XYZ file of C-alpha atoms in Angstrom:
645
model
C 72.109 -10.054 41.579
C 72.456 -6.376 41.055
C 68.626 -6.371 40.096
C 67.979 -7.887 44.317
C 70.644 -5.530 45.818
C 68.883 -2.096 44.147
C 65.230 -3.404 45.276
C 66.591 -4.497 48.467
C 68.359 -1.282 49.312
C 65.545 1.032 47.857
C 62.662 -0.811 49.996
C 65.263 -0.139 53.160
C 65.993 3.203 52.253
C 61.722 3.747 51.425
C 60.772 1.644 54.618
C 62.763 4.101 57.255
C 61.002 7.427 55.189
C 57.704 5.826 55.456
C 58.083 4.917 59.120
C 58.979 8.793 59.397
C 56.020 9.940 58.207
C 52.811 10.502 60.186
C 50.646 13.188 62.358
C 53.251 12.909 64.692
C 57.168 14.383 64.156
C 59.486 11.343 64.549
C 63.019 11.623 62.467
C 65.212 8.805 61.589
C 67.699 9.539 64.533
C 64.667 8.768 66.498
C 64.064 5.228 64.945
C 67.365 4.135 66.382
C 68.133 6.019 69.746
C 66.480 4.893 72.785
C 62.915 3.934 72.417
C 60.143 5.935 74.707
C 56.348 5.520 75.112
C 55.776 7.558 71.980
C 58.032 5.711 69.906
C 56.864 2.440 70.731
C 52.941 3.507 70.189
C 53.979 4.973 67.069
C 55.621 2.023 65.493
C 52.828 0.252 66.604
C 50.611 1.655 64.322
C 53.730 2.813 61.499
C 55.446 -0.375 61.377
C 52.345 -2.498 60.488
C 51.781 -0.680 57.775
C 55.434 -0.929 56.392
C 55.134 -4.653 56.789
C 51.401 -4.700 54.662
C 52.843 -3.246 52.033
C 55.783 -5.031 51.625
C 53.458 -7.916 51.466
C 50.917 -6.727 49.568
C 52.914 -5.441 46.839
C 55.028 -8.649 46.718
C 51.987 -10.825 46.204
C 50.113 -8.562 44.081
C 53.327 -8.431 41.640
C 53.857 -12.616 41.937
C 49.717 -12.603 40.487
C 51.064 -10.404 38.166
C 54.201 -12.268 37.009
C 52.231 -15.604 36.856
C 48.800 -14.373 35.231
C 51.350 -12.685 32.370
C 52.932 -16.371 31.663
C 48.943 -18.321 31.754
C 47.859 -15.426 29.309
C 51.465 -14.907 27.706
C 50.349 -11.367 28.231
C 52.225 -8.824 28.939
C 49.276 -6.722 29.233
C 47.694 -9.047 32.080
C 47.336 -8.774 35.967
C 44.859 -9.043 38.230
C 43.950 -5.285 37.448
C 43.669 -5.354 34.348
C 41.510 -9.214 34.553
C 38.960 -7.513 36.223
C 39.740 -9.521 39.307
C 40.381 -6.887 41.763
C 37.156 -5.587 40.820
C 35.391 -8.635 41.545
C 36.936 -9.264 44.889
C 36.068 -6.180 45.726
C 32.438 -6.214 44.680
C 32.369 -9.051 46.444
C 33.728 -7.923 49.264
C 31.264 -5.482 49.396
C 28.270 -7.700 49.011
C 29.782 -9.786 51.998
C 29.809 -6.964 54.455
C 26.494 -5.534 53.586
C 24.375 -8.381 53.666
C 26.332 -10.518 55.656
C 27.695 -8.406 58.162
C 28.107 -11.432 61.377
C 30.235 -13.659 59.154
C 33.621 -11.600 59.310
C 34.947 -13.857 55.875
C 35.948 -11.222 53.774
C 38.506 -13.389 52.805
C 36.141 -16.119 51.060
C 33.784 -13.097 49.640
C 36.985 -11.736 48.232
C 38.238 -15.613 46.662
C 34.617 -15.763 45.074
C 34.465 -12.865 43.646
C 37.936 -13.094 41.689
C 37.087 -16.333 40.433
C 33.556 -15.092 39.284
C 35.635 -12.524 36.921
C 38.557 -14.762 35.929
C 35.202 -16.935 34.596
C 33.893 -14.035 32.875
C 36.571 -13.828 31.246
C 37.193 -16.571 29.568
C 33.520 -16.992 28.491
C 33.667 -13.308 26.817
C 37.232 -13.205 25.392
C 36.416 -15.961 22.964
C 37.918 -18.866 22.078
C 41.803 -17.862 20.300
C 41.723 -15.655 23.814
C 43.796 -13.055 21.946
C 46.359 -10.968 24.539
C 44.370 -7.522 23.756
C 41.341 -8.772 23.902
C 41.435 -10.806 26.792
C 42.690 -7.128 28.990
C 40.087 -5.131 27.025
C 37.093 -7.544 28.066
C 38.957 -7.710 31.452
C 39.066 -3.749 31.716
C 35.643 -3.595 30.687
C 34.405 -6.138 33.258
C 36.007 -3.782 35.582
C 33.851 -1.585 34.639
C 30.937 -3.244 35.085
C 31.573 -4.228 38.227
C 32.657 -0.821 39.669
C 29.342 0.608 38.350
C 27.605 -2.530 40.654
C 29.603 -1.466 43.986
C 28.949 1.604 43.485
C 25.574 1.321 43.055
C 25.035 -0.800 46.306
C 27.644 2.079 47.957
C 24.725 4.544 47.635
C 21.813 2.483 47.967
C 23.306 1.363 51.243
C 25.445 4.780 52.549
C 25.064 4.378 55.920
C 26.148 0.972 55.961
C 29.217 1.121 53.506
C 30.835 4.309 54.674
C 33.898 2.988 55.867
C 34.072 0.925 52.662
C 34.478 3.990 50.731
C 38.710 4.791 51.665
C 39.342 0.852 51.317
C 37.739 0.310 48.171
C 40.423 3.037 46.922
C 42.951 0.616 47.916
C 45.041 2.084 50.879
C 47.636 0.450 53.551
C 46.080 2.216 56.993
C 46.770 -0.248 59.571
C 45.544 -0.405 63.723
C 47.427 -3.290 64.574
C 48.845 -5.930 63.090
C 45.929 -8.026 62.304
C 46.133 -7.453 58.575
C 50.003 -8.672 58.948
C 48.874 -11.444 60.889
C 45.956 -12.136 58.412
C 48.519 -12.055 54.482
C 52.131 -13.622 55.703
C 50.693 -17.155 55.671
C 49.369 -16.693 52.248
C 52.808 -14.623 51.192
C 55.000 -17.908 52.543
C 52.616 -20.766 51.411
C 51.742 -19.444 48.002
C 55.053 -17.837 47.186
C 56.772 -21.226 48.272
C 54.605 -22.818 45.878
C 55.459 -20.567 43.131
C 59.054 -21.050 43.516
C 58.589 -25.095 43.826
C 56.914 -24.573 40.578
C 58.599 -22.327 38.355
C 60.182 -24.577 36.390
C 56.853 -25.697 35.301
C 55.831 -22.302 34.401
C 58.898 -21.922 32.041
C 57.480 -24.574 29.968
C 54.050 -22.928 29.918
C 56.164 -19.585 28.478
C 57.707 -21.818 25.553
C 53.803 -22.590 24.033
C 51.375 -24.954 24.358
C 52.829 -27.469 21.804
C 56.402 -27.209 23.464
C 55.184 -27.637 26.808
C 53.226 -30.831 25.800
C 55.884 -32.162 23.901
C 57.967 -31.899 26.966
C 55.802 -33.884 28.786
C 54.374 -31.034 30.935
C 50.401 -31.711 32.190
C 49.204 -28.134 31.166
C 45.848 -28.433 32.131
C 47.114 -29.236 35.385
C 50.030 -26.457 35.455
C 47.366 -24.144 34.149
C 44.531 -24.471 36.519
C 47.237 -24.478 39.078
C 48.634 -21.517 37.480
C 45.305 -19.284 37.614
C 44.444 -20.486 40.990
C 48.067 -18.806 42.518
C 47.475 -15.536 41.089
C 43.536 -15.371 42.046
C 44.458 -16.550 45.811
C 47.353 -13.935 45.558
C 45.134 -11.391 44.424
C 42.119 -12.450 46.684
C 43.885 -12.478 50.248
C 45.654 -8.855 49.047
C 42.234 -7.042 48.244
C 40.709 -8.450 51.354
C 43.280 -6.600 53.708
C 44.049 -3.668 51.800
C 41.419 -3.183 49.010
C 41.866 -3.542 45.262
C 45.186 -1.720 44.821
C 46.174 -1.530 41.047
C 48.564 -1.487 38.301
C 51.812 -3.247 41.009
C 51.188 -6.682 39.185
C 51.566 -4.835 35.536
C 54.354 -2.736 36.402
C 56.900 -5.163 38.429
C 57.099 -7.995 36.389
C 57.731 -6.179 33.525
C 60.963 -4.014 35.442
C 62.094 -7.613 36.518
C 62.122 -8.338 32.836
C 63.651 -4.925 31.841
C 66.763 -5.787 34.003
C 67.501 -9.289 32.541
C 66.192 -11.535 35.475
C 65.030 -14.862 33.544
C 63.453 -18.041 34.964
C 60.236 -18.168 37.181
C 61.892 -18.757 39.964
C 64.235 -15.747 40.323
C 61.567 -13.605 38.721
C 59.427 -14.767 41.456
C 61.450 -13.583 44.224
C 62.814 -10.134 42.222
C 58.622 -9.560 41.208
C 58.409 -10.153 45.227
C 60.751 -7.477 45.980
C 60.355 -4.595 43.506
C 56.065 -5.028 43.855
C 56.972 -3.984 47.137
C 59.520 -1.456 46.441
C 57.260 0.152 44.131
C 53.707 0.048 46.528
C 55.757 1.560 49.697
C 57.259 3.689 47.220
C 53.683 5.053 46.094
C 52.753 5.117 49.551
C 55.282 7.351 50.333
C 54.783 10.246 47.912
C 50.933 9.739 48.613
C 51.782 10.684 52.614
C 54.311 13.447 51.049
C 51.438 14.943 48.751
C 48.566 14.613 51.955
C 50.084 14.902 55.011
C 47.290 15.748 57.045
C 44.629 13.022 55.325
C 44.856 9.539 53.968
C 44.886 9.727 50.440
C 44.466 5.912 48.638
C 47.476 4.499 47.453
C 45.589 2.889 44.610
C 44.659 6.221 43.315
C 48.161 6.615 43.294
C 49.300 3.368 41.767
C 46.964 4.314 39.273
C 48.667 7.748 38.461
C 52.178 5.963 38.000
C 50.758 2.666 36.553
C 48.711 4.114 33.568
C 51.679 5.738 31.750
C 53.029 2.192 31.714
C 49.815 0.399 30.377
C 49.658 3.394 27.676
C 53.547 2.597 27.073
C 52.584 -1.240 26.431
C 49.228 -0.386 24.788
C 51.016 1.666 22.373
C 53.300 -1.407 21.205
C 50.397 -3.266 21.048
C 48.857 -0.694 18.529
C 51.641 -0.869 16.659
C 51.079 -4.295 15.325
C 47.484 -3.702 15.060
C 47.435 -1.690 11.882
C 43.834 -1.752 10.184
C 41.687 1.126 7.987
C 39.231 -1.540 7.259
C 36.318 -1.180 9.742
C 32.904 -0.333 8.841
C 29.917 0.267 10.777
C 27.250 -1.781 10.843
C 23.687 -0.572 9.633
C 20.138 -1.147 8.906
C 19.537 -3.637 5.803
C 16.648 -1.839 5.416
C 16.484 1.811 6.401
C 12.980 3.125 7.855
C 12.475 6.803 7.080
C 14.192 9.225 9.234
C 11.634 11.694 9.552
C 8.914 8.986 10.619
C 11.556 7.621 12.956
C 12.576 10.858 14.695
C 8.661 11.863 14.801
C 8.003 8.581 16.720
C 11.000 9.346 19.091
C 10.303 12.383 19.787
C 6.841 11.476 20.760
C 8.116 8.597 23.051
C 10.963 11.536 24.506
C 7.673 13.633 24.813
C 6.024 11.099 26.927
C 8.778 9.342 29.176
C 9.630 13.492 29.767
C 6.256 14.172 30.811
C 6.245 11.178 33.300
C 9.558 12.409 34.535
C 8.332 15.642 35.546
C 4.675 14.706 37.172
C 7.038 12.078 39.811
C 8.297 14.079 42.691
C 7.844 13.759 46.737
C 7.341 9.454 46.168
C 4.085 10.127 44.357
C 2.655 10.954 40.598
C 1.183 13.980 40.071
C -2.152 13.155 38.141
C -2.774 14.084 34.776
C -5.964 16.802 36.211
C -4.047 18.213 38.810
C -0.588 18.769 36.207
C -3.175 20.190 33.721
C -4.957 22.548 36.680
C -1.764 24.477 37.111
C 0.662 22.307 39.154
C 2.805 21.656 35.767
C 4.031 24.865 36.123
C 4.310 25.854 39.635
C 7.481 27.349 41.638
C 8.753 23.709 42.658
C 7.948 21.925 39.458
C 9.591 25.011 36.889
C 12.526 25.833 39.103
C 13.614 21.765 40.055
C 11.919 19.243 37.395
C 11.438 21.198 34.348
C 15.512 22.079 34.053
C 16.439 18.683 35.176
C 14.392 16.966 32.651
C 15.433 19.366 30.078
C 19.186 18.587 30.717
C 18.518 15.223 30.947
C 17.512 15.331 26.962
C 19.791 17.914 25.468
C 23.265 16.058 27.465
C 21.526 12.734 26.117
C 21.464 14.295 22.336
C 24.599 15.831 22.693
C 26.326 12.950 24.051
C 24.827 10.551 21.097
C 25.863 12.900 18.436
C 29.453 12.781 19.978
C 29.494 9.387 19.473
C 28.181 9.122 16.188
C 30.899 11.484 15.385
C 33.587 9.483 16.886
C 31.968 6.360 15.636
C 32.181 7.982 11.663
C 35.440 9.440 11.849
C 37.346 6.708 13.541
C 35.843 4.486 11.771
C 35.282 2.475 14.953
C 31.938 1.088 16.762
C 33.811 1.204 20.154
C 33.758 5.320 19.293
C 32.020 6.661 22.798
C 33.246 9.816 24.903
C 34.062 7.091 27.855
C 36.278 4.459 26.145
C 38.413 6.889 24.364
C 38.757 9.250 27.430
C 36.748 12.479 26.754
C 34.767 11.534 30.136
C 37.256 10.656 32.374
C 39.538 13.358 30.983
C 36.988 16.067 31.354
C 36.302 15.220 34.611
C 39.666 15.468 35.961
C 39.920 18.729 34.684
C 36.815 19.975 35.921
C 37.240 18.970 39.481
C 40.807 20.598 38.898
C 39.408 24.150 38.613
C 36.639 23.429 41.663
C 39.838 21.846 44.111
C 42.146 24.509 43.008
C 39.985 27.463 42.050
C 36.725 27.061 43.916
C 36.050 30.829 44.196
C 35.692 30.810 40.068
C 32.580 31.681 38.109
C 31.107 28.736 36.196
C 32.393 29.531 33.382
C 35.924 28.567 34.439
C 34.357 24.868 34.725
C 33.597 23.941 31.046
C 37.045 25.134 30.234
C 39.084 23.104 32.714
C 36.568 20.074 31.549
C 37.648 21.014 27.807
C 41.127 21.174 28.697
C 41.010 17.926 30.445
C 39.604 16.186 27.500
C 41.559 17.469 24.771
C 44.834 15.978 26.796
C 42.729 13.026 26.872
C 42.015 12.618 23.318
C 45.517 13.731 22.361
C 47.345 11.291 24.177
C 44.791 8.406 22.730
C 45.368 9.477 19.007
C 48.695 10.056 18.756
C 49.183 6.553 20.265
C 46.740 4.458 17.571
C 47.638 6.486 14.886
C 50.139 3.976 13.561
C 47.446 1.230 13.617
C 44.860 3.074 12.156
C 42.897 4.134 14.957
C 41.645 -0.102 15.400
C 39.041 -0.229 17.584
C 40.784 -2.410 20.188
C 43.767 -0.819 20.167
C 41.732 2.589 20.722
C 40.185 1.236 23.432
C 42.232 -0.125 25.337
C 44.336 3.167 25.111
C 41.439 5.056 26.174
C 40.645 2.349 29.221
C 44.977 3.401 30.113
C 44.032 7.205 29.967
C 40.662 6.717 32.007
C 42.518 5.000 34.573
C 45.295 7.799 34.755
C 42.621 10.464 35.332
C 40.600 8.428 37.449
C 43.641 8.280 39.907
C 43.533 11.824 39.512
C 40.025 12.531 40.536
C 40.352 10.150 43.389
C 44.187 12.036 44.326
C 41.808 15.301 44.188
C 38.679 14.228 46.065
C 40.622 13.037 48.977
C 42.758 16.085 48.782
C 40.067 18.254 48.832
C 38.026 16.887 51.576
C 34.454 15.769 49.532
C 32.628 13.572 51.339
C 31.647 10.560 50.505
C 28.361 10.127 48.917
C 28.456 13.610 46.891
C 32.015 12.328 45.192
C 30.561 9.117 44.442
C 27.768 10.769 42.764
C 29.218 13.167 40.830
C 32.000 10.852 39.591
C 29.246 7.947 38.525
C 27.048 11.255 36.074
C 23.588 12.703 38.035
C 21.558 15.309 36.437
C 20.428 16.102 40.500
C 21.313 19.862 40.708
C 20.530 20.833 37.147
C 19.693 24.564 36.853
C 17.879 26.833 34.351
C 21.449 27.977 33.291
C 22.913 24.144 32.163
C 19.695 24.761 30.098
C 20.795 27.651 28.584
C 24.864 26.383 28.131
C 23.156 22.865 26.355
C 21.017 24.909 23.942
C 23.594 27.279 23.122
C 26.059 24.521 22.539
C 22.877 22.761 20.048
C 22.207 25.484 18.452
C 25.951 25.936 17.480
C 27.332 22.296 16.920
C 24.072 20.388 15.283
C 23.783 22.897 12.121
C 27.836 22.825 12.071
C 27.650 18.901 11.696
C 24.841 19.317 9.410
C 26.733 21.232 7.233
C 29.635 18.756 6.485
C 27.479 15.725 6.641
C 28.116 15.323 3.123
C 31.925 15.122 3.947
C 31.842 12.765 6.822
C 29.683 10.146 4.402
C 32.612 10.487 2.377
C 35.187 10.071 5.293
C 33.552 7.235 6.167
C 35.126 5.277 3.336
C 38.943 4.180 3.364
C 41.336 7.313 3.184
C 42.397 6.287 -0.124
C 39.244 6.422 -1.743
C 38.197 9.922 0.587
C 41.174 11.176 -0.560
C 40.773 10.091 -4.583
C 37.242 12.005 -3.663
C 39.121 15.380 -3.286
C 38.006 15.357 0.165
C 40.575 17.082 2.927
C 40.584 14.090 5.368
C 43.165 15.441 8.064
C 41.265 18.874 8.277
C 37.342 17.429 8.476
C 38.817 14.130 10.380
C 40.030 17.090 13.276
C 37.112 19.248 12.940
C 34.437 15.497 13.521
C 37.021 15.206 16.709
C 36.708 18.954 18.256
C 33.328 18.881 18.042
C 33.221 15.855 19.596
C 35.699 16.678 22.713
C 33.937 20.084 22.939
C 30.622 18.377 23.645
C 31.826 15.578 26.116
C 33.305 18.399 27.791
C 30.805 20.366 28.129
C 27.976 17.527 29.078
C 30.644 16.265 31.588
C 31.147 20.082 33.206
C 27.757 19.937 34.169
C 26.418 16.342 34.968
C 29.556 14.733 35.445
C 31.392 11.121 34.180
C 27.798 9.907 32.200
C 29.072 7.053 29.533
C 27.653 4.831 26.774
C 24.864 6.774 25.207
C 27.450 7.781 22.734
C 28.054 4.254 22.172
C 24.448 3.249 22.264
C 22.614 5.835 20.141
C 24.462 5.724 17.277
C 24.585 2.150 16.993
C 20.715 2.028 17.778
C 20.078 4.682 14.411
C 21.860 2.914 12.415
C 19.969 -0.077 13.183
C 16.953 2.117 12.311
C 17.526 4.539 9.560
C 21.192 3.310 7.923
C 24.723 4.546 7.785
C 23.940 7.702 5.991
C 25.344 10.302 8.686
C 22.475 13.342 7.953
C 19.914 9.650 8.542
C 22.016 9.190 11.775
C 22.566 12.419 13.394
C 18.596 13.371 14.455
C 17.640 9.561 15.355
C 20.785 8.707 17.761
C 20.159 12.228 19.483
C 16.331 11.369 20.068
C 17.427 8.131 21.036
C 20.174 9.470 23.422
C 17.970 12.325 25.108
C 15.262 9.647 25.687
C 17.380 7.100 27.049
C 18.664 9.746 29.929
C 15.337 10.676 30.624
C 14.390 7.356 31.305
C 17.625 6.878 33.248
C 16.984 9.753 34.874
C 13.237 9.009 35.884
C 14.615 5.418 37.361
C 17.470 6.410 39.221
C 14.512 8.370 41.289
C 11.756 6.080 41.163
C 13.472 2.771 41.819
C 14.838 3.091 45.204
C 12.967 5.909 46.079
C 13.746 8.071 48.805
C 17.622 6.706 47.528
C 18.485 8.493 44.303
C 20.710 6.171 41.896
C 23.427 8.207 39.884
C 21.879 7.891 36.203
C 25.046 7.410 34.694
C 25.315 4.061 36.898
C 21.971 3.201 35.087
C 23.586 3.381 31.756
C 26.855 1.501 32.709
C 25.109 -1.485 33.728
C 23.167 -1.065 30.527
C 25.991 0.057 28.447
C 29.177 -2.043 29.949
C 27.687 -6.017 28.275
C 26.526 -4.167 25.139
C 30.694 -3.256 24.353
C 31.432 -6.622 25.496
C 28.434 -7.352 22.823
C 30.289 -5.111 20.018
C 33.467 -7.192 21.208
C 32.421 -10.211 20.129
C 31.710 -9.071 16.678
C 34.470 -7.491 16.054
């Protein structure tokens, strides 16, 4: 009871702040003296969006509360499934190419069901709690990289797209009310008819059939609540995450037990804590809409890194090995043959430009190295290799001294925290030199990496565990990124690029920074490669070795967070070649690290070239972010590792 008179007072108390807030100055003395013209027109428009997020949040927490029991997960909601993401691709497919039908309701309801499927088939069979999020994060992933693919492709088209997809609670009218109370009443109604049911599901399978219960039938029943729940939400407000994680759990947390009263307290504090996000996001950006979902995402992630961390805990593991070659192929053959290929697909890069090839005569007669082609192609094909090296040998490093194939500068948070930090300095401090930016993007990423390792530590840095710690981190900074883009007033399309990777405005000076950082790093890791074969072992048997594990173990992780850093300062959020280099050379040439080092960076470098060279020739005049290449290239090869794992 004292759990439903705190949420009940709070979403009061919330509810008359946020129908104070606005481009127009209305105080609370004014909500309940005499109404005028102006009040009336502004409740209009205030009050509807009071009511949508009392419902939202309320159904979004109920998916949450119910997917958690059908997983018995406390890691699981329609967030973290991957089904927001789906809805919303969907969505998005729906209003692009079938503009006249107006049923963004059914492309939403398709689209979560196509990633609650996707789940299950990738998971695997035992479905295991971590695994099941991970695959569900990473599906998220996947299908972020999709939308915002077709965003770009189709700009004009999916402009207005952009602020929803963020998740936000701007309301006209009340047609958006109208459109969620039936599914609010119906489904929660439901919910409550059943919860009895789904306090059998929470005792076990074998408990609940011994009881007499017909799981299947409470299951698929079960699934189908929190998808509709989640489907009609995204539709009217956009995929808004992280409520369905957080407010089940609090309901827990205060000692409310049974489906049915967790049910309506889930109702009630999901909605306390959306109009509660809503609120600081109109307090922080007054003057502009800044998406609640970016800031759902801020206050949700320390919670998913809270329960990711007692997850880790009972993960604990220093067995993993890498997989390799059963028979090596010589390195120096190898990296001759890639370097030719890197040669070639580099060469094709630069003769496209304008829609057309340059032929091999006319490169040859002096067009290779005119003004356009030196000052435009040449850099941007030059950064496109050395970020592509530099990216693979930071995975191979994380990938050795982790011991961990899921070691990438993306799934552990180098990326994402980089980039936070590096739009930091350009929002805050646009009127510093460049050099400013690599060191906000370094700072960003060693918080990043900090907060990852300190939390797996205790299991041994598992891969899993790792990741899914990474995903929580990613998710944190991507809220920040989005908090900052709004704040700072970047349009559309640019943001969307630079937050998906793009080596578009490479100059001859990113040249210079990449080279300088090669020339430092690569002889640096050469030097201890000796020592990271060795660390590659157990640390009992590195240690019996005489080898100082804690001191090479940090100096394998600064290099590694210096280089994503740097790569991410100057093309942006690019992800997966570290994951799919690496893996690639060792395929190739074997484990040994001084085999690995020069193959995964010629496989890297060539890889963004040819990323690079598609993202312009494919939809040509449309440029494709390259880094949206390599997710959809890069996103069902972890799901790949996954499953071996």
């Amino acid at each position: 009871m004292l759990s439903f008179l705190l949420g009940s007072l709070a979403l009061c108390l919330l509810s008359i702040i946020h129908l104070t807030q606005g481009q127009a100055d209305v105080t609370m003395v004014d909500l309940f003296s005499s109404w005028d013209q102006r009040t009336e027109a502004i409740m209009g428009v205030r009050l509807p969006r009071v009511i949508i997020g009392i419902l939202a949040g309320g159904c979004l927490a109920m998916a949450g509360l119910v997917l958690q029991t059908m997983t018995r997960n406390p890691l699981a909601s329609a967030g973290t499934l991957g089904i927001n993401a789906g809805a919303y691709l969907f969505v998005v497919i729906g209003a692009l190419f079938f503009p006249g039908m107006n049923t963004s309701f059914l492309f939403s309801f398709l689209g979560a069901c196509f990633a609650a499927f996707l789940v299950f088939m990738l998971a695997g069979k035992t479905m295991s709690p971590v695994r099941v999020v991970l695959t569900g994060m990473i599906i998220t992933l996947l299908f972020g990289a999709l939308t915002s693919s077709l965003q770009l492709m189709y700009e004009q088209e999916s402009n207005g797209l952009f602020l929803w997809g963020a998740g936000t609670l701007m309301q006209n009218d009340w047609s958006g009310v109208t459109f969620i109370w039936p599914f609010a009443l119906i489904l929660g109604g439901l919910a409550l008819f059943t919860g009895k049911s789904f306090d059998l599901v929470h005792l076990g399978d074998e408990a609940a059939k011994g009881l007499g219960l017909p799981l299947g039938l409470v299951k698929t029943w079960g699934w189908a609540l929190g998808i509709l729940l989640a489907a009609a939400t995204v539709s009217v407000v956009g995929p808004i995450g992280f409520i369905g994680l957080m407010a089940p759990h609090l309901v827990r947390l205060m000692g409310v037990r049974g489906h049915r009263l967790q049910f309506i307290h889930s109702f009630l504090w999901g909605a306390v804590i959306l109009i509660a996000a809503d609120v600081l996001s109109r307090m922080i950006s007054p003057n502009s809409e800044l998406p609640v979902g970016a800031m759902t995402a801020f206050i949700g992630s320390p919670w998913l890194m809270y329960l990711a961390y007692k997850a880790a805990k009972k993960m604990r593991s220093d067995k993993q090995r890498l997989n390799s070659a059963k028979k090596a192929g010589h390195p120096i053959l190898v990296t001759a043959v890639l370097l030719c290929l890197s040669a070639i697909v580099g060469f094709i890069s630069i003769s496209f430009g304008g829609g057309q090839f340059t032929s091999m005569q006319e490169m040859f007669s002096g067009k290779m190295f005119d003004h356009v082609t030196v000052q435009f192609r040449w850099p941007r094909v030059l950064v496109s290799f050395l970020v592509g090296a530099l990216l693979a040998l930071c995975g191979a490093l994380l990938q050795n001294v982790l011991k961990n194939p899921l070691g990438d500068p993306s799934i552990i948070g180098i990326t994402s925290g980089g980039g936070a930090g590096a739009l930091l300095i350009l929002v805050v401090f646009p009127s510093l030199p460049f050099f400013f930016l690599p060191l906000g993007a370094l700072t960003g990423s060693v918080i990043a990496v900090l907060i990852v390792i300190v939390a797996t530590r205790r299991s041994g840095f598992e891969p899993i565990s790792l990741a899914l710690m990474g995903v929580a981190v990613s998710a944190m900074a991507s809220g920040v990124i989005q908090i900052l883009t709004v704040k700072a007033s970047l349009s559309v399309s640019p943001a969307l690029v630079w937050l998906a990777g793009t080596t578009y405005s490479s100059t001859w000076n990113h040249v210079y920074w990449l080279l300088l950082m090669l020339f430092i790093l690569v002889p640096l890791t050469f030097l201890i490669c000796k020592h990271l074969n060795v660390l590659a072992f157990s640390n009992e048997v590195s240690i019996s070795l005489g080898l100082k594990v804690k001191n090479y173990r940090l100096l394998s992780i600064a290099i590694a967070v210096l280089i994503g850093a740097i790569c991410v300062s100057i093309v942006g959020a690019i992800g997966f070649i570290g994951l799919l280099a690496p893996h690639a050379a060792r395929a190739l040439v074997g484990s040994a690290f001084q085999r690995v080092i020069p193959v995964a960076m010629m496989i890297g470098g060539t890889l963004l070239i040819l990323a690079d060279f598609l993202s312009r020739f494919m939809m040509y005049p449309t440029e494709i972010p390259s880094g949206l290449l390599i997710a959809l290239v890069g996103a069902p090869y972890i799901l790949y590792v996954m499953r071996k794992l």
